[in-house]
C-alpha atoms as an extended CHARMM CRD file, in Angstrom:
* protein
*
       146  EXT
         1         1  MET       CA            114.5980000000      124.2890000000       93.3310000000  PROA      1               0.0000000000
         2         2  LEU       CA            113.9960000000      120.5530000000       93.0470000000  PROA      2               0.0000000000
         3         3  THR       CA            113.9650000000      118.7620000000       96.3970000000  PROA      3               0.0000000000
         4         4  ARG       CA            113.4100000000      115.0450000000       95.7660000000  PROA      4               0.0000000000
         5         5  ILE       CA            112.1670000000      112.3700000000       93.4280000000  PROA      5               0.0000000000
         6         6  ASP       CA            108.4070000000      112.6780000000       93.8690000000  PROA      6               0.0000000000
         7         7  HSD       CA            107.4960000000      109.6120000000       91.8340000000  PROA      7               0.0000000000
         8         8  ILE       CA            108.2990000000      107.3320000000       88.9550000000  PROA      8               0.0000000000
         9         9  GLY       CA            105.3860000000      106.9580000000       86.5260000000  PROA      9               0.0000000000
        10        10  ILE       CA            104.8760000000      103.4670000000       85.1300000000  PROA      10              0.0000000000
        11        11  ALA       CA            102.4710000000      102.8710000000       82.2500000000  PROA      11              0.0000000000
        12        12  CYS       CA            100.5220000000       99.6170000000       82.3420000000  PROA      12              0.0000000000
        13        13  HSD       CA             97.6960000000       97.8790000000       80.5070000000  PROA      13              0.0000000000
        14        14  ASP       CA             95.9840000000       96.4690000000       83.6180000000  PROA      14              0.0000000000
        15        15  LEU       CA             96.1690000000       98.6480000000       86.7340000000  PROA      15              0.0000000000
        16        16  ASP       CA             94.7380000000       96.0430000000       89.0920000000  PROA      16              0.0000000000
        17        17  ALA       CA             97.1780000000       93.3270000000       87.9900000000  PROA      17              0.0000000000
        18        18  THR       CA            100.1200000000       95.7400000000       88.1780000000  PROA      18              0.0000000000
        19        19  VAL       CA             99.1200000000       96.9110000000       91.6690000000  PROA      19              0.0000000000
        20        20  GLU       CA             98.9000000000       93.2690000000       92.7530000000  PROA      20              0.0000000000
        21        21  PHE       CA            102.4050000000       92.5960000000       91.3790000000  PROA      21              0.0000000000
        22        22  TYR       CA            103.9200000000       95.4730000000       93.3880000000  PROA      22              0.0000000000
        23        23  ARG       CA            101.9510000000       94.4560000000       96.5000000000  PROA      23              0.0000000000
        24        24  ALA       CA            102.8310000000       90.7610000000       96.3280000000  PROA      24              0.0000000000
        25        25  THR       CA            106.4380000000       91.2160000000       95.2070000000  PROA      25              0.0000000000
        26        26  TYR       CA            107.5910000000       94.2310000000       97.2230000000  PROA      26              0.0000000000
        27        27  GLY       CA            104.8940000000       94.7490000000       99.8360000000  PROA      27              0.0000000000
        28        28  PHE       CA            103.9330000000       98.1990000000       98.5040000000  PROA      28              0.0000000000
        29        29  GLU       CA            100.3690000000       99.2240000000       99.3090000000  PROA      29              0.0000000000
        30        30  VAL       CA             98.1060000000      101.6540000000       97.4740000000  PROA      30              0.0000000000
        31        31  PHE       CA             98.1050000000      105.0550000000       99.1360000000  PROA      31              0.0000000000
        32        32  HSD       CA             95.7190000000      106.7870000000       96.6990000000  PROA      32              0.0000000000
        33        33  THR       CA             93.7260000000      106.0370000000       93.5600000000  PROA      33              0.0000000000
        34        34  GLU       CA             91.9160000000      108.3240000000       91.1590000000  PROA      34              0.0000000000
        35        35  VAL       CA             90.8090000000      108.8000000000       87.5810000000  PROA      35              0.0000000000
        36        36  ASN       CA             92.3020000000      111.8780000000       85.9430000000  PROA      36              0.0000000000
        37        37  GLU       CA             89.8450000000      112.6060000000       83.1340000000  PROA      37              0.0000000000
        38        38  GLU       CA             91.9660000000      115.4280000000       81.6980000000  PROA      38              0.0000000000
        39        39  GLN       CA             94.9280000000      113.0850000000       81.2430000000  PROA      39              0.0000000000
        40        40  GLY       CA             92.7530000000      110.0670000000       80.3990000000  PROA      40              0.0000000000
        41        41  VAL       CA             94.2190000000      107.7460000000       83.0350000000  PROA      41              0.0000000000
        42        42  ARG       CA             93.2560000000      105.6780000000       86.0330000000  PROA      42              0.0000000000
        43        43  GLU       CA             96.0950000000      105.6890000000       88.5020000000  PROA      43              0.0000000000
        44        44  ALA       CA             97.3290000000      104.2640000000       91.7520000000  PROA      44              0.0000000000
        45        45  MET       CA             99.9740000000      105.9090000000       93.9180000000  PROA      45              0.0000000000
        46        46  LEU       CA            102.0550000000      103.4460000000       95.9500000000  PROA      46              0.0000000000
        47        47  ARG       CA            103.8680000000      105.2860000000       98.7520000000  PROA      47              0.0000000000
        48        48  ILE       CA            107.4620000000      104.1950000000       99.1300000000  PROA      48              0.0000000000
        49        49  ASN       CA            108.6720000000      106.5170000000      101.9170000000  PROA      49              0.0000000000
        50        50  GLY       CA            108.3070000000      109.9350000000      103.5150000000  PROA      50              0.0000000000
        51        51  THR       CA            110.8510000000      112.7520000000      103.2260000000  PROA      51              0.0000000000
        52        52  SER       CA            112.1320000000      115.4790000000      105.5200000000  PROA      52              0.0000000000
        53        53  ASP       CA            110.3920000000      118.2040000000      103.4770000000  PROA      53              0.0000000000
        54        54  GLY       CA            106.9680000000      116.7360000000      104.2620000000  PROA      54              0.0000000000
        55        55  GLY       CA            106.5940000000      115.0450000000      100.8970000000  PROA      55              0.0000000000
        56        56  ALA       CA            106.9410000000      111.4140000000       99.9640000000  PROA      56              0.0000000000
        57        57  SER       CA            108.2160000000      109.2320000000       97.1500000000  PROA      57              0.0000000000
        58        58  TYR       CA            105.7950000000      107.0940000000       95.1760000000  PROA      58              0.0000000000
        59        59  LEU       CA            105.3990000000      104.7440000000       92.2730000000  PROA      59              0.0000000000
        60        60  GLN       CA            102.5780000000      106.0270000000       90.0960000000  PROA      60              0.0000000000
        61        61  LEU       CA            100.9120000000      103.2810000000       88.0750000000  PROA      61              0.0000000000
        62        62  LEU       CA             98.9990000000      104.5940000000       85.0440000000  PROA      62              0.0000000000
        63        63  GLU       CA             96.3580000000      102.7640000000       83.0120000000  PROA      63              0.0000000000
        64        64  PRO       CA             94.7510000000      104.6260000000       80.1020000000  PROA      64              0.0000000000
        65        65  VAL       CA             90.9600000000      105.0160000000       80.1760000000  PROA      65              0.0000000000
        66        66  ARG       CA             90.7430000000      106.2900000000       76.5870000000  PROA      66              0.0000000000
        67        67  GLU       CA             92.5840000000      105.2940000000       73.4330000000  PROA      67              0.0000000000
        68        68  ASP       CA             93.3950000000      108.9290000000       72.6190000000  PROA      68              0.0000000000
        69        69  SER       CA             95.1910000000      109.6060000000       75.9140000000  PROA      69              0.0000000000
        70        70  THR       CA             98.9170000000      110.3010000000       75.9240000000  PROA      70              0.0000000000
        71        71  VAL       CA             99.5660000000      107.2110000000       78.0450000000  PROA      71              0.0000000000
        72        72  ALA       CA             97.5580000000      104.9730000000       75.6730000000  PROA      72              0.0000000000
        73        73  LYS       CA             99.5590000000      106.2540000000       72.7100000000  PROA      73              0.0000000000
        74        74  TRP       CA            102.8010000000      105.7710000000       74.6420000000  PROA      74              0.0000000000
        75        75  LEU       CA            101.8370000000      102.1880000000       75.5770000000  PROA      75              0.0000000000
        76        76  ALA       CA            100.9730000000      101.3720000000       71.9550000000  PROA      76              0.0000000000
        77        77  LYS       CA            104.4070000000      102.5600000000       70.8600000000  PROA      77              0.0000000000
        78        78  ASN       CA            106.5980000000      101.4240000000       73.7740000000  PROA      78              0.0000000000
        79        79  GLY       CA            104.7310000000       98.7800000000       75.7710000000  PROA      79              0.0000000000
        80        80  GLU       CA            104.5720000000       98.7230000000       79.5540000000  PROA      80              0.0000000000
        81        81  GLY       CA            107.3100000000      100.3360000000       81.5750000000  PROA      81              0.0000000000
        82        82  VAL       CA            108.7490000000      103.5640000000       82.9510000000  PROA      82              0.0000000000
        83        83  HSD       CA            106.8400000000      106.4780000000       81.4370000000  PROA      83              0.0000000000
        84        84  HSD       CA            108.3270000000      109.4550000000       83.3170000000  PROA      84              0.0000000000
        85        85  ILE       CA            110.2180000000      110.6710000000       86.3500000000  PROA      85              0.0000000000
        86        86  ALA       CA            108.8270000000      113.4260000000       88.5650000000  PROA      86              0.0000000000
        87        87  PHE       CA            110.8010000000      115.7760000000       90.7800000000  PROA      87              0.0000000000
        88        88  GLY       CA            109.2580000000      117.5150000000       93.7690000000  PROA      88              0.0000000000
        89        89  THR       CA            109.5100000000      121.2740000000       94.1390000000  PROA      89              0.0000000000
        90        90  ALA       CA            108.0690000000      123.8040000000       96.5560000000  PROA      90              0.0000000000
        91        91  ASP       CA            107.1530000000      126.0990000000       93.6230000000  PROA      91              0.0000000000
        92        92  VAL       CA            106.3640000000      124.4790000000       90.2870000000  PROA      92              0.0000000000
        93        93  ASP       CA            105.5760000000      127.8800000000       88.7440000000  PROA      93              0.0000000000
        94        94  ALA       CA            108.9360000000      129.4740000000       89.5670000000  PROA      94              0.0000000000
        95        95  ASP       CA            110.9980000000      126.3830000000       88.8200000000  PROA      95              0.0000000000
        96        96  SER       CA            109.3350000000      125.7050000000       85.4740000000  PROA      96              0.0000000000
        97        97  GLU       CA            109.9570000000      129.3220000000       84.4440000000  PROA      97              0.0000000000
        98        98  GLU       CA            113.5980000000      129.1030000000       85.5270000000  PROA      98              0.0000000000
        99        99  ILE       CA            114.0510000000      125.8710000000       83.5700000000  PROA      99              0.0000000000
       100       100  ARG       CA            112.2530000000      127.3720000000       80.5440000000  PROA      100             0.0000000000
       101       101  GLY       CA            114.7470000000      130.2520000000       80.7190000000  PROA      101             0.0000000000
       102       102  LYS       CA            117.5320000000      127.7160000000       80.2820000000  PROA      102             0.0000000000
       103       103  GLY       CA            116.0810000000      126.6160000000       76.9370000000  PROA      103             0.0000000000
       104       104  VAL       CA            114.1360000000      123.5390000000       78.0440000000  PROA      104             0.0000000000
       105       105  ARG       CA            110.6450000000      123.2830000000       76.5810000000  PROA      105             0.0000000000
       106       106  VAL       CA            107.9370000000      123.2610000000       79.2560000000  PROA      106             0.0000000000
       107       107  LEU       CA            104.8680000000      121.4730000000       77.8920000000  PROA      107             0.0000000000
       108       108  TYR       CA            102.1830000000      123.4890000000       79.7270000000  PROA      108             0.0000000000
       109       109  ASP       CA            101.9520000000      127.2860000000       79.7330000000  PROA      109             0.0000000000
       110       110  GLU       CA            100.5420000000      127.0950000000       83.2640000000  PROA      110             0.0000000000
       111       111  PRO       CA            100.8470000000      124.1570000000       85.6880000000  PROA      111             0.0000000000
       112       112  ARG       CA             97.8170000000      121.8470000000       85.8200000000  PROA      112             0.0000000000
       113       113  ARG       CA             96.1460000000      119.7170000000       88.4740000000  PROA      113             0.0000000000
       114       114  GLY       CA             97.9160000000      116.4280000000       89.0860000000  PROA      114             0.0000000000
       115       115  SER       CA             97.5100000000      113.4650000000       91.4090000000  PROA      115             0.0000000000
       116       116  MET       CA             96.2370000000      114.0440000000       94.9400000000  PROA      116             0.0000000000
       117       117  GLY       CA             95.5960000000      117.7530000000       94.2920000000  PROA      117             0.0000000000
       118       118  SER       CA             99.1810000000      118.5290000000       93.2640000000  PROA      118             0.0000000000
       119       119  ARG       CA            100.2150000000      121.1190000000       90.6640000000  PROA      119             0.0000000000
       120       120  ILE       CA            102.2980000000      119.7690000000       87.7810000000  PROA      120             0.0000000000
       121       121  THR       CA            103.9750000000      120.4860000000       84.4940000000  PROA      121             0.0000000000
       122       122  PHE       CA            106.1210000000      118.4160000000       82.1410000000  PROA      122             0.0000000000
       123       123  LEU       CA            109.4200000000      119.0610000000       80.3930000000  PROA      123             0.0000000000
       124       124  HSD       CA            109.9310000000      117.8970000000       76.8180000000  PROA      124             0.0000000000
       125       125  PRO       CA            111.8190000000      114.5820000000       76.7180000000  PROA      125             0.0000000000
       126       126  LYS       CA            113.9280000000      115.6920000000       73.7390000000  PROA      126             0.0000000000
       127       127  ASP       CA            115.3470000000      118.4690000000       75.9220000000  PROA      127             0.0000000000
       128       128  CYS       CA            115.9290000000      116.0930000000       78.8910000000  PROA      128             0.0000000000
       129       129  HSD       CA            118.0430000000      113.3760000000       77.2450000000  PROA      129             0.0000000000
       130       130  GLY       CA            115.0410000000      111.2650000000       76.2650000000  PROA      130             0.0000000000
       131       131  VAL       CA            113.2980000000      111.3590000000       79.6590000000  PROA      131             0.0000000000
       132       132  LEU       CA            109.8030000000      112.7940000000       80.0400000000  PROA      132             0.0000000000
       133       133  THR       CA            110.2420000000      114.8370000000       83.2140000000  PROA      133             0.0000000000
       134       134  GLU       CA            107.4890000000      116.1130000000       85.4820000000  PROA      134             0.0000000000
       135       135  LEU       CA            107.7390000000      118.8750000000       88.0870000000  PROA      135             0.0000000000
       136       136  VAL       CA            105.3690000000      118.5010000000       91.0560000000  PROA      136             0.0000000000
       137       137  THR       CA            104.2980000000      120.7410000000       93.8950000000  PROA      137             0.0000000000
       138       138  SER       CA            102.4690000000      118.4110000000       96.2500000000  PROA      138             0.0000000000
       139       139  ALA       CA             99.2750000000      119.3750000000       98.0390000000  PROA      139             0.0000000000
       140       140  PRO       CA             99.3910000000      118.8290000000      101.8020000000  PROA      140             0.0000000000
       141       141  VAL       CA             98.6520000000      115.1440000000      102.4770000000  PROA      141             0.0000000000
       142       142  GLU       CA             96.5390000000      114.4610000000      105.5560000000  PROA      142             0.0000000000
       143       143  SER       CA             95.7740000000      110.7570000000      105.2590000000  PROA      143             0.0000000000
       144       144  PRO       CA             95.4160000000      108.0000000000      102.6610000000  PROA      144             0.0000000000
       145       145  GLU       CA             92.4100000000      108.3170000000      100.3800000000  PROA      145             0.0000000000
       146       146  HSD       CA             91.1780000000      105.4310000000       98.2540000000  PROA      146             0.0000000000
């Protein structure tokens, strides 16, 4: 089942300024950046620590690249801040089906590609006490990629 907090997703208007805040304030450095066209975001993953299961914990900073993206709509409604929490799992397919069987709405029929080659799905926030929840099976991470 779920093994760790994979990341906390934070929505922001200006990715570069937000990255600089986390770098200057806490010393966190960017581990990975990418544009996820499907989700309409530009993102930066700031690695916080490694874990015994080979994964890591991150802050994921998300800046929308299109006004029709989910993150852009969320920012317009809520402003900057915590967007979601993601839990790591060895098997996103099995765990999402198990959770679906418990009556929680899983937003994707099949997991999709996420950051750094991971496989992801989301759970409906109304079924998770108001928290948009992501399940993540990480791809093996060899080295930082910018």
